[in-house]
Amino acid sequence: MPELAVRTEFDYSSEIYKDAYSRINAIVIEGEQEAYSNYLQMAELLPEDKEELTRLAKMENRHKKGFQACGNNLQVNPDMPYAQEFFAGLHGNFQHAFSEGKVVTCLLIQALIIEAFAIAAYNIYIPVADDFARKITEGVVKDEYTHLNYGEEWLKANFATAKEELEQANKENLPLVWKMLNQVQGDAKVLGMEKEALVEDFMISYGEALSNIGFSTREIMRMSSYGLAG
Ligand code: Y39
Ligand code: FE
Ligand code: FE
């Protein structure tokens, strides 16, 4: 008998699933909330793009509502304090960069790193999600590509002046992503999401973005593995 591809089924109402979901769902809700306010803050730094950035911010707010509905649908209470702690490092770095008007660093943190992280997480989640969450997430992930593309285009157009700051910001922020991935690894697995798959998808989106912006393959390899071993 030929081997068939079997879609893994989950007991979405089991306590173990709901417990893991209470943290992952909170991370996503908090991430969307912070993304919303990050785009509004970037709109202040880039008044010429204010309209577009406000439009992106509003998409993030819709995503947040969508994921809140996913939690409600599974009767899960998102653990928001856990999620705020989870994002504290990136959040602090973004706020610090914003206070100094460092738009390149803000773009790297939100529009490249966090978007690539979101794209990886949502792509890997879709095949293992419950039907309700799958439909929501499929709509959301399309928007996240739009957000990543915004960051790419802006940084590509300003590559010469942004390059050094990008490398520095990558150094300071990418290690946080690897730490965050390690931290969620156990809960992600309960939901059917493997860390290796998350890392692979993240590397693809982030690496392609760096390439489109103008970095060489060598630079991309050096940058994207920064802090991976640590
Ligand atoms: O731009 C966005 O919408 C990003 C805020 C959302 C971040 C999602 C972060 C997902 C990490 C989840 C890790 C689960 C394995
Ligand atoms: Fe989003
Ligand atoms: Fe986004």
mmCIF file of C-alpha atoms and ligand atoms in Angstrom:
data_model
loop_
_atom_site.group_PDB
_atom_site.id
_atom_site.type_symbol
_atom_site.label_atom_id
_atom_site.label_comp_id
_atom_site.label_asym_id
_atom_site.label_seq_id
_atom_site.Cartn_x
_atom_site.Cartn_y
_atom_site.Cartn_z
ATOM 1 C CA MET A 1 0.000 0.000 0.000
ATOM 2 C CA PRO A 2 1.462 3.371 -0.946
ATOM 3 C CA GLU A 3 2.214 5.679 1.888
ATOM 4 C CA LEU A 4 -0.240 8.525 2.079
ATOM 5 C CA ALA A 5 0.464 11.983 3.333
ATOM 6 C CA VAL A 6 -1.509 12.140 6.537
ATOM 7 C CA ARG A 7 -2.434 15.449 8.028
ATOM 8 C CA THR A 8 -1.667 15.305 11.719
ATOM 9 C CA GLU A 9 -4.767 15.834 13.779
ATOM 10 C CA PHE A 10 -4.751 17.649 17.077
ATOM 11 C CA ASP A 11 -7.069 17.610 19.997
ATOM 12 C CA TYR A 12 -7.624 21.359 19.985
ATOM 13 C CA SER A 13 -9.693 21.126 23.157
ATOM 14 C CA SER A 14 -7.160 19.176 25.234
ATOM 15 C CA GLU A 15 -5.682 20.919 28.265
ATOM 16 C CA ILE A 16 -2.150 20.527 26.966
ATOM 17 C CA TYR A 17 -3.041 22.144 23.631
ATOM 18 C CA LYS A 18 -4.944 24.982 25.269
ATOM 19 C CA ASP A 19 -2.155 25.634 27.755
ATOM 20 C CA ALA A 20 0.455 25.988 24.992
ATOM 21 C CA TYR A 21 -2.024 28.019 22.934
ATOM 22 C CA SER A 22 -2.523 30.471 25.810
ATOM 23 C CA ARG A 23 1.114 31.541 25.411
ATOM 24 C CA ILE A 24 1.533 31.321 21.615
ATOM 25 C CA ASN A 25 -1.792 33.093 21.010
ATOM 26 C CA ALA A 26 -0.770 35.824 23.481
ATOM 27 C CA ILE A 27 2.591 36.234 21.737
ATOM 28 C CA VAL A 28 0.852 36.731 18.423
ATOM 29 C CA ILE A 29 -1.736 39.163 19.845
ATOM 30 C CA GLU A 30 0.993 41.154 21.626
ATOM 31 C CA GLY A 31 3.162 41.058 18.489
ATOM 32 C CA GLU A 32 0.327 42.438 16.375
ATOM 33 C CA GLN A 33 -0.392 45.136 18.961
ATOM 34 C CA GLU A 34 3.257 46.205 19.041
ATOM 35 C CA ALA A 35 3.472 46.051 15.240
ATOM 36 C CA TYR A 36 0.472 48.393 15.092
ATOM 37 C CA SER A 37 2.109 50.958 17.324
ATOM 38 C CA ASN A 38 5.542 50.477 15.694
ATOM 39 C CA TYR A 39 4.106 51.407 12.267
ATOM 40 C CA LEU A 40 2.390 54.445 13.732
ATOM 41 C CA GLN A 41 5.680 55.532 15.289
ATOM 42 C CA MET A 42 7.538 54.978 12.010
ATOM 43 C CA ALA A 43 4.929 57.158 10.325
ATOM 44 C CA GLU A 44 6.119 59.967 12.593
ATOM 45 C CA LEU A 45 9.722 59.441 11.485
ATOM 46 C CA LEU A 46 8.767 59.193 7.785
ATOM 47 C CA PRO A 47 6.105 61.832 7.182
ATOM 48 C CA GLU A 48 6.387 61.352 3.389
ATOM 49 C CA ASP A 49 5.155 57.759 3.898
ATOM 50 C CA LYS A 50 2.658 58.581 6.616
ATOM 51 C CA GLU A 51 -0.393 57.420 4.684
ATOM 52 C CA GLU A 52 1.091 54.090 3.700
ATOM 53 C CA LEU A 53 2.507 53.384 7.162
ATOM 54 C CA THR A 54 -0.832 54.215 8.756
ATOM 55 C CA ARG A 55 -2.470 51.760 6.360
ATOM 56 C CA LEU A 56 0.025 49.051 7.399
ATOM 57 C CA ALA A 57 -0.613 49.861 11.076
ATOM 58 C CA LYS A 58 -4.350 49.377 10.604
ATOM 59 C CA MET A 59 -3.736 45.973 9.033
ATOM 60 C CA GLU A 60 -1.829 44.975 12.187
ATOM 61 C CA ASN A 61 -4.747 46.048 14.327
ATOM 62 C CA ARG A 62 -7.059 43.844 12.262
ATOM 63 C CA HIS A 63 -4.639 40.938 12.668
ATOM 64 C CA LYS A 64 -4.744 41.398 16.412
ATOM 65 C CA LYS A 65 -8.531 41.151 16.410
ATOM 66 C CA GLY A 66 -8.388 38.075 14.192
ATOM 67 C CA PHE A 67 -6.058 36.262 16.563
ATOM 68 C CA GLN A 68 -8.100 37.287 19.581
ATOM 69 C CA ALA A 69 -11.027 35.594 17.858
ATOM 70 C CA CYS A 70 -8.897 32.458 17.365
ATOM 71 C CA GLY A 71 -8.240 32.295 21.111
ATOM 72 C CA ASN A 72 -11.886 32.866 21.924
ATOM 73 C CA ASN A 73 -12.909 30.178 19.487
ATOM 74 C CA LEU A 74 -10.768 27.617 21.371
ATOM 75 C CA GLN A 75 -11.868 29.045 24.730
ATOM 76 C CA VAL A 76 -8.313 29.994 25.557
ATOM 77 C CA ASN A 77 -7.285 32.899 27.739
ATOM 78 C CA PRO A 78 -4.148 34.505 26.276
ATOM 79 C CA ASP A 79 -1.347 34.980 28.813
ATOM 80 C CA MET A 80 -0.590 38.613 27.974
ATOM 81 C CA PRO A 81 2.006 39.286 30.719
ATOM 82 C CA TYR A 82 4.010 36.337 29.396
ATOM 83 C CA ALA A 83 3.839 37.780 25.883
ATOM 84 C CA GLN A 84 4.891 41.270 26.958
ATOM 85 C CA GLU A 85 7.923 39.769 28.628
ATOM 86 C CA PHE A 86 8.596 37.718 25.486
ATOM 87 C CA PHE A 87 8.807 40.871 23.351
ATOM 88 C CA ALA A 88 10.532 43.062 25.948
ATOM 89 C CA GLY A 89 13.986 42.926 24.338
ATOM 90 C CA LEU A 90 12.910 43.834 20.801
ATOM 91 C CA HIS A 91 10.380 46.321 22.142
ATOM 92 C CA GLY A 92 13.022 48.099 24.218
ATOM 93 C CA ASN A 93 15.445 48.224 21.282
ATOM 94 C CA PHE A 94 12.750 49.617 18.983
ATOM 95 C CA GLN A 95 11.747 52.305 21.482
ATOM 96 C CA HIS A 96 15.381 53.258 22.040
ATOM 97 C CA ALA A 97 15.995 53.568 18.284
ATOM 98 C CA PHE A 98 12.781 55.569 17.880
ATOM 99 C CA SER A 99 13.802 57.991 20.637
ATOM 100 C CA GLU A 100 17.004 58.671 18.690
ATOM 101 C CA GLY A 101 15.181 58.987 15.369
ATOM 102 C CA LYS A 102 17.008 55.954 13.962
ATOM 103 C CA VAL A 103 14.532 54.993 11.294
ATOM 104 C CA VAL A 104 16.803 52.399 9.665
ATOM 105 C CA THR A 105 17.038 50.462 12.929
ATOM 106 C CA CYS A 106 13.278 50.742 13.469
ATOM 107 C CA LEU A 107 12.669 49.384 9.967
ATOM 108 C CA LEU A 108 15.100 46.519 10.475
ATOM 109 C CA ILE A 109 13.474 45.505 13.761
ATOM 110 C CA GLN A 110 9.834 45.732 12.681
ATOM 111 C CA ALA A 111 9.662 45.532 8.899
ATOM 112 C CA LEU A 112 12.400 42.931 8.400
ATOM 113 C CA ILE A 113 13.035 40.889 11.557
ATOM 114 C CA ILE A 114 9.576 40.819 13.128
ATOM 115 C CA GLU A 115 7.828 40.441 9.768
ATOM 116 C CA ALA A 116 10.102 37.550 8.747
ATOM 117 C CA PHE A 117 9.431 35.955 12.146
ATOM 118 C CA ALA A 118 5.684 36.409 11.645
ATOM 119 C CA ILE A 119 5.801 34.963 8.114
ATOM 120 C CA ALA A 120 7.700 31.908 9.341
ATOM 121 C CA ALA A 121 5.367 31.355 12.291
ATOM 122 C CA TYR A 122 2.183 31.772 10.223
ATOM 123 C CA ASN A 123 3.366 29.623 7.308
ATOM 124 C CA ILE A 124 4.309 26.801 9.656
ATOM 125 C CA TYR A 125 1.098 27.185 11.678
ATOM 126 C CA ILE A 126 -1.361 27.121 8.746
ATOM 127 C CA PRO A 127 -1.166 23.372 7.969
ATOM 128 C CA VAL A 128 -1.646 22.410 11.643
ATOM 129 C CA ALA A 129 -4.190 25.056 12.676
ATOM 130 C CA ASP A 130 -7.857 24.433 13.464
ATOM 131 C CA ASP A 131 -10.173 25.379 10.582
ATOM 132 C CA PHE A 132 -11.174 28.713 12.097
ATOM 133 C CA ALA A 133 -7.608 29.831 12.844
ATOM 134 C CA ARG A 134 -6.340 28.561 9.504
ATOM 135 C CA LYS A 135 -8.661 30.832 7.540
ATOM 136 C CA ILE A 136 -7.712 33.842 9.645
ATOM 137 C CA THR A 137 -3.987 33.101 9.422
ATOM 138 C CA GLU A 138 -4.085 32.611 5.643
ATOM 139 C CA GLY A 139 -5.460 36.122 5.266
ATOM 140 C CA VAL A 140 -2.971 37.584 7.727
ATOM 141 C CA VAL A 141 0.175 36.081 6.216
ATOM 142 C CA LYS A 142 -0.534 37.753 2.859
ATOM 143 C CA ASP A 143 -0.470 41.118 4.612
ATOM 144 C CA GLU A 144 2.809 40.286 6.333
ATOM 145 C CA TYR A 145 4.490 39.889 2.935
ATOM 146 C CA THR A 146 3.253 43.394 2.085
ATOM 147 C CA HIS A 147 4.843 44.707 5.287
ATOM 148 C CA LEU A 148 8.158 42.973 4.637
ATOM 149 C CA ASN A 149 8.086 44.365 1.113
ATOM 150 C CA TYR A 150 7.623 47.897 2.390
ATOM 151 C CA GLY A 151 10.770 47.581 4.522
ATOM 152 C CA GLU A 152 12.717 46.031 1.651
ATOM 153 C CA GLU A 153 11.789 48.760 -0.808
ATOM 154 C CA TRP A 154 12.597 51.609 1.564
ATOM 155 C CA LEU A 155 15.938 50.130 2.613
ATOM 156 C CA LYS A 156 16.857 49.251 -0.974
ATOM 157 C CA ALA A 157 16.253 52.840 -2.045
ATOM 158 C CA ASN A 158 18.443 54.061 0.826
ATOM 159 C CA PHE A 159 20.972 51.224 0.880
ATOM 160 C CA ALA A 160 24.150 53.286 0.617
ATOM 161 C CA THR A 161 23.387 55.389 3.668
ATOM 162 C CA ALA A 162 21.583 52.641 5.610
ATOM 163 C CA LYS A 163 24.058 49.789 5.207
ATOM 164 C CA GLU A 164 26.231 50.366 8.250
ATOM 165 C CA GLU A 165 23.299 51.002 10.572
ATOM 166 C CA LEU A 166 21.580 47.863 9.243
ATOM 167 C CA GLU A 167 24.601 45.715 10.045
ATOM 168 C CA GLN A 168 24.833 47.148 13.537
ATOM 169 C CA ALA A 169 21.095 46.774 14.177
ATOM 170 C CA ASN A 170 21.197 43.199 12.884
ATOM 171 C CA LYS A 171 23.989 42.438 15.339
ATOM 172 C CA GLU A 172 21.998 43.823 18.242
ATOM 173 C CA ASN A 173 18.636 42.312 17.380
ATOM 174 C CA LEU A 174 19.009 39.018 15.556
ATOM 175 C CA PRO A 175 20.378 37.192 18.639
ATOM 176 C CA LEU A 176 17.120 38.142 20.407
ATOM 177 C CA VAL A 177 15.139 36.313 17.717
ATOM 178 C CA TRP A 178 17.089 33.102 18.225
ATOM 179 C CA LYS A 179 16.508 33.402 21.978
ATOM 180 C CA MET A 180 12.792 33.945 21.395
ATOM 181 C CA LEU A 181 12.623 30.914 19.108
ATOM 182 C CA ASN A 182 14.316 28.768 21.730
ATOM 183 C CA GLN A 183 11.897 30.033 24.333
ATOM 184 C CA VAL A 184 8.746 29.119 22.331
ATOM 185 C CA GLN A 185 10.096 25.891 20.928
ATOM 186 C CA GLY A 186 8.285 23.648 23.431
ATOM 187 C CA ASP A 187 4.893 25.335 23.112
ATOM 188 C CA ALA A 188 5.246 25.535 19.328
ATOM 189 C CA LYS A 189 5.853 21.806 19.178
ATOM 190 C CA VAL A 190 2.646 21.076 21.080
ATOM 191 C CA LEU A 191 0.874 22.994 18.296
ATOM 192 C CA GLY A 192 2.667 20.900 15.681
ATOM 193 C CA MET A 193 5.281 23.494 14.731
ATOM 194 C CA GLU A 194 8.900 22.332 14.627
ATOM 195 C CA LYS A 195 11.709 24.711 15.511
ATOM 196 C CA GLU A 196 13.792 23.606 12.498
ATOM 197 C CA ALA A 197 10.945 24.508 10.155
ATOM 198 C CA LEU A 198 10.556 27.917 11.827
ATOM 199 C CA VAL A 199 14.273 28.650 11.541
ATOM 200 C CA GLU A 200 14.316 27.561 7.887
ATOM 201 C CA ASP A 201 11.340 29.702 6.917
ATOM 202 C CA PHE A 202 12.690 32.688 8.853
ATOM 203 C CA MET A 203 16.099 32.390 7.155
ATOM 204 C CA ILE A 204 14.481 32.279 3.719
ATOM 205 C CA SER A 205 12.336 35.402 4.202
ATOM 206 C CA TYR A 206 15.027 37.365 6.019
ATOM 207 C CA GLY A 207 17.805 36.308 3.635
ATOM 208 C CA GLU A 208 15.729 37.135 0.554
ATOM 209 C CA ALA A 209 14.908 40.523 2.027
ATOM 210 C CA LEU A 210 18.589 41.285 2.702
ATOM 211 C CA SER A 211 19.404 40.193 -0.838
ATOM 212 C CA ASN A 212 16.734 42.431 -2.388
ATOM 213 C CA ILE A 213 17.999 45.347 -0.308
ATOM 214 C CA GLY A 214 21.486 44.923 -1.777
ATOM 215 C CA PHE A 215 23.601 42.748 0.537
ATOM 216 C CA SER A 216 25.958 40.160 -0.987
ATOM 217 C CA THR A 217 25.579 36.437 -0.307
ATOM 218 C CA ARG A 218 28.591 36.533 1.998
ATOM 219 C CA GLU A 219 27.147 39.444 3.963
ATOM 220 C CA ILE A 220 23.776 37.685 4.194
ATOM 221 C CA MET A 221 25.330 34.492 5.547
ATOM 222 C CA ARG A 222 27.301 36.420 8.139
ATOM 223 C CA MET A 223 24.350 38.577 9.158
ATOM 224 C CA SER A 224 21.644 35.935 9.291
ATOM 225 C CA SER A 225 23.562 33.478 11.425
ATOM 226 C CA TYR A 226 24.567 36.168 13.890
ATOM 227 C CA GLY A 227 23.866 34.936 17.408
ATOM 228 C CA LEU A 228 22.481 31.619 16.168
ATOM 229 C CA ALA A 229 25.055 29.584 18.089
ATOM 230 C CA GLY A 230 24.860 31.641 21.265
HETATM 231 O O1 Y39 B 1 4.114 42.147 11.754
HETATM 232 C C1 Y39 B 1 3.476 41.408 12.461
HETATM 233 O O2 Y39 B 1 2.283 41.269 12.309
HETATM 234 C C2 Y39 B 1 4.189 40.722 13.555
HETATM 235 C C3 Y39 B 1 3.656 41.057 14.792
HETATM 236 C C4 Y39 B 1 3.607 39.683 14.378
HETATM 237 C C5 Y39 B 1 4.535 38.916 15.206
HETATM 238 C C6 Y39 B 1 4.223 37.527 15.292
HETATM 239 C C7 Y39 B 1 5.290 36.863 16.078
HETATM 240 C C8 Y39 B 1 5.105 35.447 15.942
HETATM 241 C C9 Y39 B 1 6.000 34.661 16.801
HETATM 242 C C10 Y39 B 1 5.294 33.433 17.155
HETATM 243 C C11 Y39 B 1 6.182 32.341 17.512
HETATM 244 C C12 Y39 B 1 5.398 31.101 17.439
HETATM 245 C C13 Y39 B 1 6.191 29.907 17.213
HETATM 246 FE FE FE B 2 0.489 41.401 11.451
HETATM 247 FE FE FE B 3 3.134 42.817 9.901
#
